[in-house]
């Protein structure tokens, strides 16, 4: 019977016949290396969405507030990141970051809303 070696560290693998790594540590290191690029991209996007959500929630404590584009930008809001778009029957387009939304209005004003 041949001995199996861990593809991460080269140590001998003991245990079940289908076991690939010598330890949980090596298995985690290998999986983290495998998923590093996609994980970093997703982590950055999720951080951006989380920041946008916090900004909307902070500026809109009453579930319906008017604000300006400059106030949102000054707080660090990034209009490129949102989770969904809702179009009403009349054609009004709301952008949502999870349950916090905004409606672009005239003169760089925005109506902030919360979806239940």
Coordinates of N, CA, C and O in Angstrom, one line a residue, residues 17-107:
X17 N -9.6 6.7 3.4 CA -8.9 6.5 2.1 C -9.1 7.7 1.2 O -8.3 8.0 0.3
X18 N -10.2 8.5 1.4 CA -10.5 9.6 0.5 C -10.0 10.9 1.1 O -10.2 12.0 0.5
X19 N -9.3 10.9 2.2 CA -8.8 12.1 2.8 C -7.6 12.6 2.0 O -6.7 11.9 1.6
X20 N -7.6 13.9 1.7 CA -6.6 14.5 0.8 C -5.5 15.3 1.6 O -4.4 15.4 1.1
X21 N -5.9 15.9 2.7 CA -4.9 16.7 3.4 C -4.6 16.2 4.8 O -5.4 15.4 5.4
X22 N -3.5 16.5 5.3 CA -3.0 15.9 6.6 C -3.8 16.5 7.8 O -3.9 15.9 8.8
X23 N -4.3 17.8 7.6 CA -4.9 18.4 8.7 C -6.0 19.4 8.2 O -6.0 19.8 7.0
X24 N -6.8 19.9 9.1 CA -7.8 21.0 8.8 C -7.0 22.2 8.4 O -7.5 22.9 7.5
X25 N -5.9 22.5 9.0 CA -5.1 23.7 8.7 C -4.7 23.7 7.2 O -4.9 24.6 6.5
X26 N -4.1 22.6 6.8 CA -3.7 22.4 5.4 C -4.9 22.5 4.4 O -4.8 23.1 3.3
X27 N -6.0 21.9 4.7 CA -7.2 21.9 3.9 C -7.6 23.4 3.8 O -8.0 23.8 2.7
X28 N -7.7 24.1 4.9 CA -8.1 25.5 4.8 C -7.2 26.4 4.0 O -7.6 27.2 3.2
X29 N -5.9 26.2 4.2 CA -4.9 27.0 3.5 C -5.1 26.7 2.0 O -5.1 27.7 1.1
X30 N -5.2 25.5 1.6 CA -5.4 25.1 0.1 C -6.6 25.7 -0.4 O -6.6 26.3 -1.5
X31 N -7.8 25.6 0.3 CA -9.0 26.2 -0.2 C -9.0 27.7 -0.2 O -9.5 28.3 -1.2
X32 N -8.3 28.4 0.7 CA -8.2 29.8 0.7 C -7.3 30.3 -0.5 O -7.6 31.3 -1.1
X33 N -6.3 29.5 -0.8 CA -5.5 29.9 -2.0 C -6.3 29.7 -3.3 O -6.2 30.5 -4.2
X34 N -7.1 28.7 -3.3 CA -7.9 28.4 -4.5 C -9.0 29.5 -4.7 O -9.2 29.9 -5.9
X35 N -9.5 30.0 -3.7 CA -10.6 31.0 -3.8 C -10.2 32.4 -3.5 O -11.0 33.3 -3.4
X36 N -8.9 32.7 -3.4 CA -8.4 34.0 -3.1 C -8.9 35.1 -4.0 O -9.4 36.1 -3.5
X37 N -8.8 35.0 -5.3 CA -9.1 36.0 -6.2 C -10.6 36.3 -6.2 O -11.0 37.5 -6.1
X38 N -11.4 35.4 -6.3 CA -12.9 35.6 -6.3 C -13.3 36.1 -5.0 O -14.2 36.9 -4.9
X39 N -12.7 35.6 -3.9 CA -13.1 36.0 -2.6 C -12.8 37.5 -2.4 O -13.6 38.2 -1.8
X40 N -11.6 38.0 -2.9 CA -11.2 39.4 -2.7 C -12.2 40.3 -3.4 O -12.6 41.3 -2.9
X41 N -12.6 39.9 -4.7 CA -13.5 40.7 -5.4 C -14.9 40.8 -4.7 O -15.4 41.9 -4.5
X42 N -15.4 39.6 -4.3 CA -16.7 39.6 -3.6 C -16.6 40.4 -2.3 O -17.5 41.1 -1.9
X43 N -15.5 40.2 -1.6 CA -15.4 40.9 -0.3 C -15.4 42.4 -0.5 O -16.1 43.2 0.3
X44 N -14.7 42.9 -1.5 CA -14.6 44.4 -1.8 C -16.0 44.9 -2.2 O -16.4 45.9 -1.7
X45 N -16.7 44.1 -3.0 CA -18.1 44.5 -3.4 C -19.0 44.5 -2.2 O -19.8 45.5 -2.0
X46 N -19.0 43.5 -1.4 CA -19.8 43.4 -0.2 C -19.5 44.6 0.8 O -20.4 45.1 1.4
X47 N -18.2 44.9 0.9 CA -17.9 46.0 1.8 C -18.4 47.3 1.3 O -18.9 48.2 2.0
X48 N -18.4 47.5 0.0 CA -18.9 48.7 -0.6 C -20.4 48.8 -0.4 O -21.0 49.9 -0.1
X49 N -21.1 47.7 -0.6 CA -22.6 47.6 -0.4 C -22.9 47.9 1.0 O -23.9 48.7 1.3
X50 N -22.2 47.3 1.9 CA -22.4 47.5 3.4 C -22.2 49.0 3.7 O -23.0 49.6 4.5
X51 N -21.2 49.6 3.2 CA -21.0 51.1 3.5 C -22.1 51.9 2.9 O -22.6 52.8 3.6
X52 N -22.5 51.6 1.7 CA -23.7 52.4 1.1 C -24.9 52.2 2.0 O -25.7 53.2 2.2
X53 N -25.2 51.0 2.5 CA -26.4 50.7 3.3 C -26.3 51.5 4.6 O -27.3 52.1 5.0
X54 N -25.1 51.5 5.2 CA -25.0 52.3 6.5 C -25.2 53.8 6.3 O -25.8 54.4 7.1
X55 N -24.7 54.3 5.2 CA -24.9 55.7 4.9 C -26.4 56.0 4.7 O -26.9 57.0 5.2
X56 N -27.1 55.2 3.9 CA -28.5 55.5 3.7 C -29.3 55.4 5.0 O -30.2 56.2 5.3
X57 N -28.9 54.4 5.8 CA -29.6 54.2 7.1 C -29.4 55.4 8.0 O -30.3 55.8 8.7
X58 N -28.2 55.9 8.0 CA -27.8 57.0 8.9 C -28.5 58.3 8.5 O -29.1 59.0 9.3
X59 N -28.6 58.5 7.2 CA -29.2 59.8 6.7 C -30.8 59.7 6.7 O -31.5 60.7 6.8
X60 N -31.3 58.4 6.7 CA -32.7 58.2 6.6 C -33.2 57.5 7.8 O -33.7 56.3 7.7
X61 N -33.2 58.1 9.0 CA -33.7 57.4 10.2 C -35.2 57.2 10.3 O -35.7 56.4 11.1
X62 N -36.0 58.0 9.5 CA -37.4 58.0 9.7 C -38.1 57.2 8.5 O -39.3 57.3 8.4
X63 N -37.3 56.5 7.7 CA -37.8 55.7 6.6 C -38.3 56.4 5.4 O -38.7 55.9 4.4
X64 N -38.2 57.8 5.5 CA -38.6 58.6 4.3 C -38.0 60.0 4.5 O -38.4 60.7 5.3
X65 N -36.9 60.3 3.7 CA -36.2 61.5 3.9 C -35.7 62.1 2.6 O -35.5 61.3 1.6
X66 N -35.6 63.4 2.5 CA -35.0 64.0 1.3 C -33.6 64.4 1.6 O -33.3 64.9 2.7
X67 N -32.7 64.3 0.7 CA -31.3 64.7 0.8 C -30.8 65.1 -0.5 O -31.4 65.1 -1.5
X68 N -29.5 65.5 -0.5 CA -28.9 66.0 -1.8 C -27.8 65.0 -2.2 O -27.2 64.2 -1.3
X69 N -27.4 65.0 -3.4 CA -26.4 64.2 -4.0 C -25.0 64.5 -3.2 O -24.3 63.6 -2.9
X70 N -24.8 65.8 -3.0 CA -23.5 66.2 -2.4 C -23.4 65.6 -0.9 O -22.3 65.3 -0.5
X71 N -24.5 65.6 -0.2 CA -24.5 65.0 1.1 C -24.2 63.5 1.1 O -23.4 63.1 1.9
X72 N -24.8 62.8 0.1 CA -24.5 61.4 0.0 C -23.0 61.2 -0.4 O -22.3 60.3 0.2
X73 N -22.5 62.0 -1.4 CA -21.1 61.8 -1.8 C -20.2 62.2 -0.7 O -19.1 61.5 -0.5
X74 N -20.5 63.2 0.1 CA -19.6 63.6 1.2 C -19.5 62.5 2.3 O -18.5 62.4 2.9
X75 N -20.6 61.8 2.4 CA -20.5 60.6 3.4 C -19.8 59.4 2.8 O -19.6 58.5 3.5
X76 N -19.4 59.4 1.5 CA -18.7 58.3 0.9 C -19.6 57.4 0.1 O -19.2 56.3 -0.2
X77 N -20.8 57.8 -0.2 CA -21.7 56.9 -0.9 C -21.2 56.7 -2.4 O -20.7 57.7 -3.0
X78 N -21.3 55.5 -2.9 CA -20.9 55.2 -4.2 C -22.1 54.8 -5.0 O -22.7 53.7 -4.8
X79 N -22.6 55.6 -6.0 CA -23.8 55.3 -6.7 C -23.7 54.1 -7.7 O -24.6 53.7 -8.3
X80 N -22.5 53.6 -7.9 CA -22.3 52.4 -8.7 C -22.7 51.1 -8.1 O -22.7 50.1 -8.7
X81 N -22.9 51.1 -6.8 CA -23.1 49.9 -6.0 C -24.5 49.9 -5.4 O -24.8 50.7 -4.5
X82 N -25.4 49.0 -5.9 CA -26.7 48.8 -5.3 C -27.1 47.4 -5.6 O -26.5 46.7 -6.4
X83 N -28.1 46.9 -4.8 CA -28.5 45.5 -5.0 C -29.7 45.2 -5.9 O -29.8 44.1 -6.4
X84 N -30.5 46.2 -6.1 CA -31.7 46.0 -6.9 C -32.3 47.3 -7.4 O -32.0 48.4 -6.9
X85 N -33.1 47.2 -8.5 CA -33.8 48.4 -9.0 C -35.2 48.0 -9.0 O -35.6 46.9 -9.4
X86 N -36.1 49.0 -8.6 CA -37.5 48.8 -8.5 C -38.2 49.8 -9.4 O -37.9 51.0 -9.2
X87 N -38.9 49.4 -10.4 CA -39.6 50.4 -11.2 C -41.1 50.3 -11.0 O -41.7 49.2 -11.0
X88 N -41.7 51.4 -10.6 CA -43.2 51.5 -10.3 C -44.0 51.4 -11.6 O -43.4 51.5 -12.7
X89 N -45.3 51.2 -11.5 CA -46.1 51.1 -12.7 C -46.1 52.4 -13.5 O -46.3 52.4 -14.7
X90 N -45.8 53.5 -12.8 CA -45.7 54.8 -13.5 C -44.4 55.0 -14.2 O -44.1 56.0 -14.9
X91 N -43.4 54.1 -13.9 CA -42.1 54.2 -14.5 C -41.1 54.9 -13.6 O -39.9 55.1 -14.1
X92 N -41.4 55.2 -12.4 CA -40.4 55.7 -11.5 C -39.4 54.7 -11.0 O -39.8 53.6 -10.7
X93 N -38.1 55.0 -11.1 CA -37.1 54.0 -10.8 C -36.4 54.3 -9.5 O -35.8 55.4 -9.3
X94 N -36.5 53.3 -8.6 CA -35.9 53.4 -7.3 C -34.7 52.4 -7.3 O -34.8 51.3 -7.8
X95 N -33.6 52.9 -6.7 CA -32.4 52.0 -6.5 C -32.3 51.6 -5.1 O -32.5 52.4 -4.2
X96 N -32.1 50.3 -4.8 CA -32.1 49.8 -3.4 C -30.7 49.2 -3.1 O -30.1 48.5 -3.9
X97 N -30.3 49.4 -1.9 CA -29.2 48.7 -1.3 C -29.8 47.9 -0.1 O -30.1 48.5 0.9
X98 N -30.1 46.7 -0.4 CA -30.9 45.8 0.5 C -32.3 46.4 0.7 O -33.0 46.6 -0.2
X99 N -32.6 46.9 1.9 CA -33.9 47.5 2.2 C -33.9 49.0 2.2 O -34.9 49.6 2.3
X100 N -32.8 49.6 2.0 CA -32.7 51.1 1.9 C -32.6 51.5 0.5 O -31.8 51.0 -0.3
X101 N -33.5 52.4 0.1 CA -33.5 52.8 -1.3 C -33.4 54.3 -1.5 O -33.6 55.1 -0.6
X102 N -33.2 54.7 -2.8 CA -33.2 56.1 -3.1 C -33.8 56.3 -4.5 O -33.7 55.5 -5.4
X103 N -34.4 57.5 -4.6 CA -35.0 57.9 -5.9 C -34.4 59.2 -6.3 O -34.5 60.2 -5.6
X104 N -33.7 59.2 -7.5 CA -33.2 60.5 -8.0 C -34.3 61.4 -8.4 O -35.3 61.0 -9.0
X105 N -34.2 62.7 -7.9 CA -35.2 63.7 -8.2 C -34.5 64.8 -9.0 O -33.4 64.8 -9.3
X106 N -35.3 65.9 -9.1 CA -34.7 67.1 -9.8 C -33.7 67.8 -9.0 O -33.6 67.7 -7.8
X107 N -32.8 68.5 -9.7 CA -31.8 69.4 -9.0 C -30.9 68.6 -8.1 O -30.6 69.1 -7.0

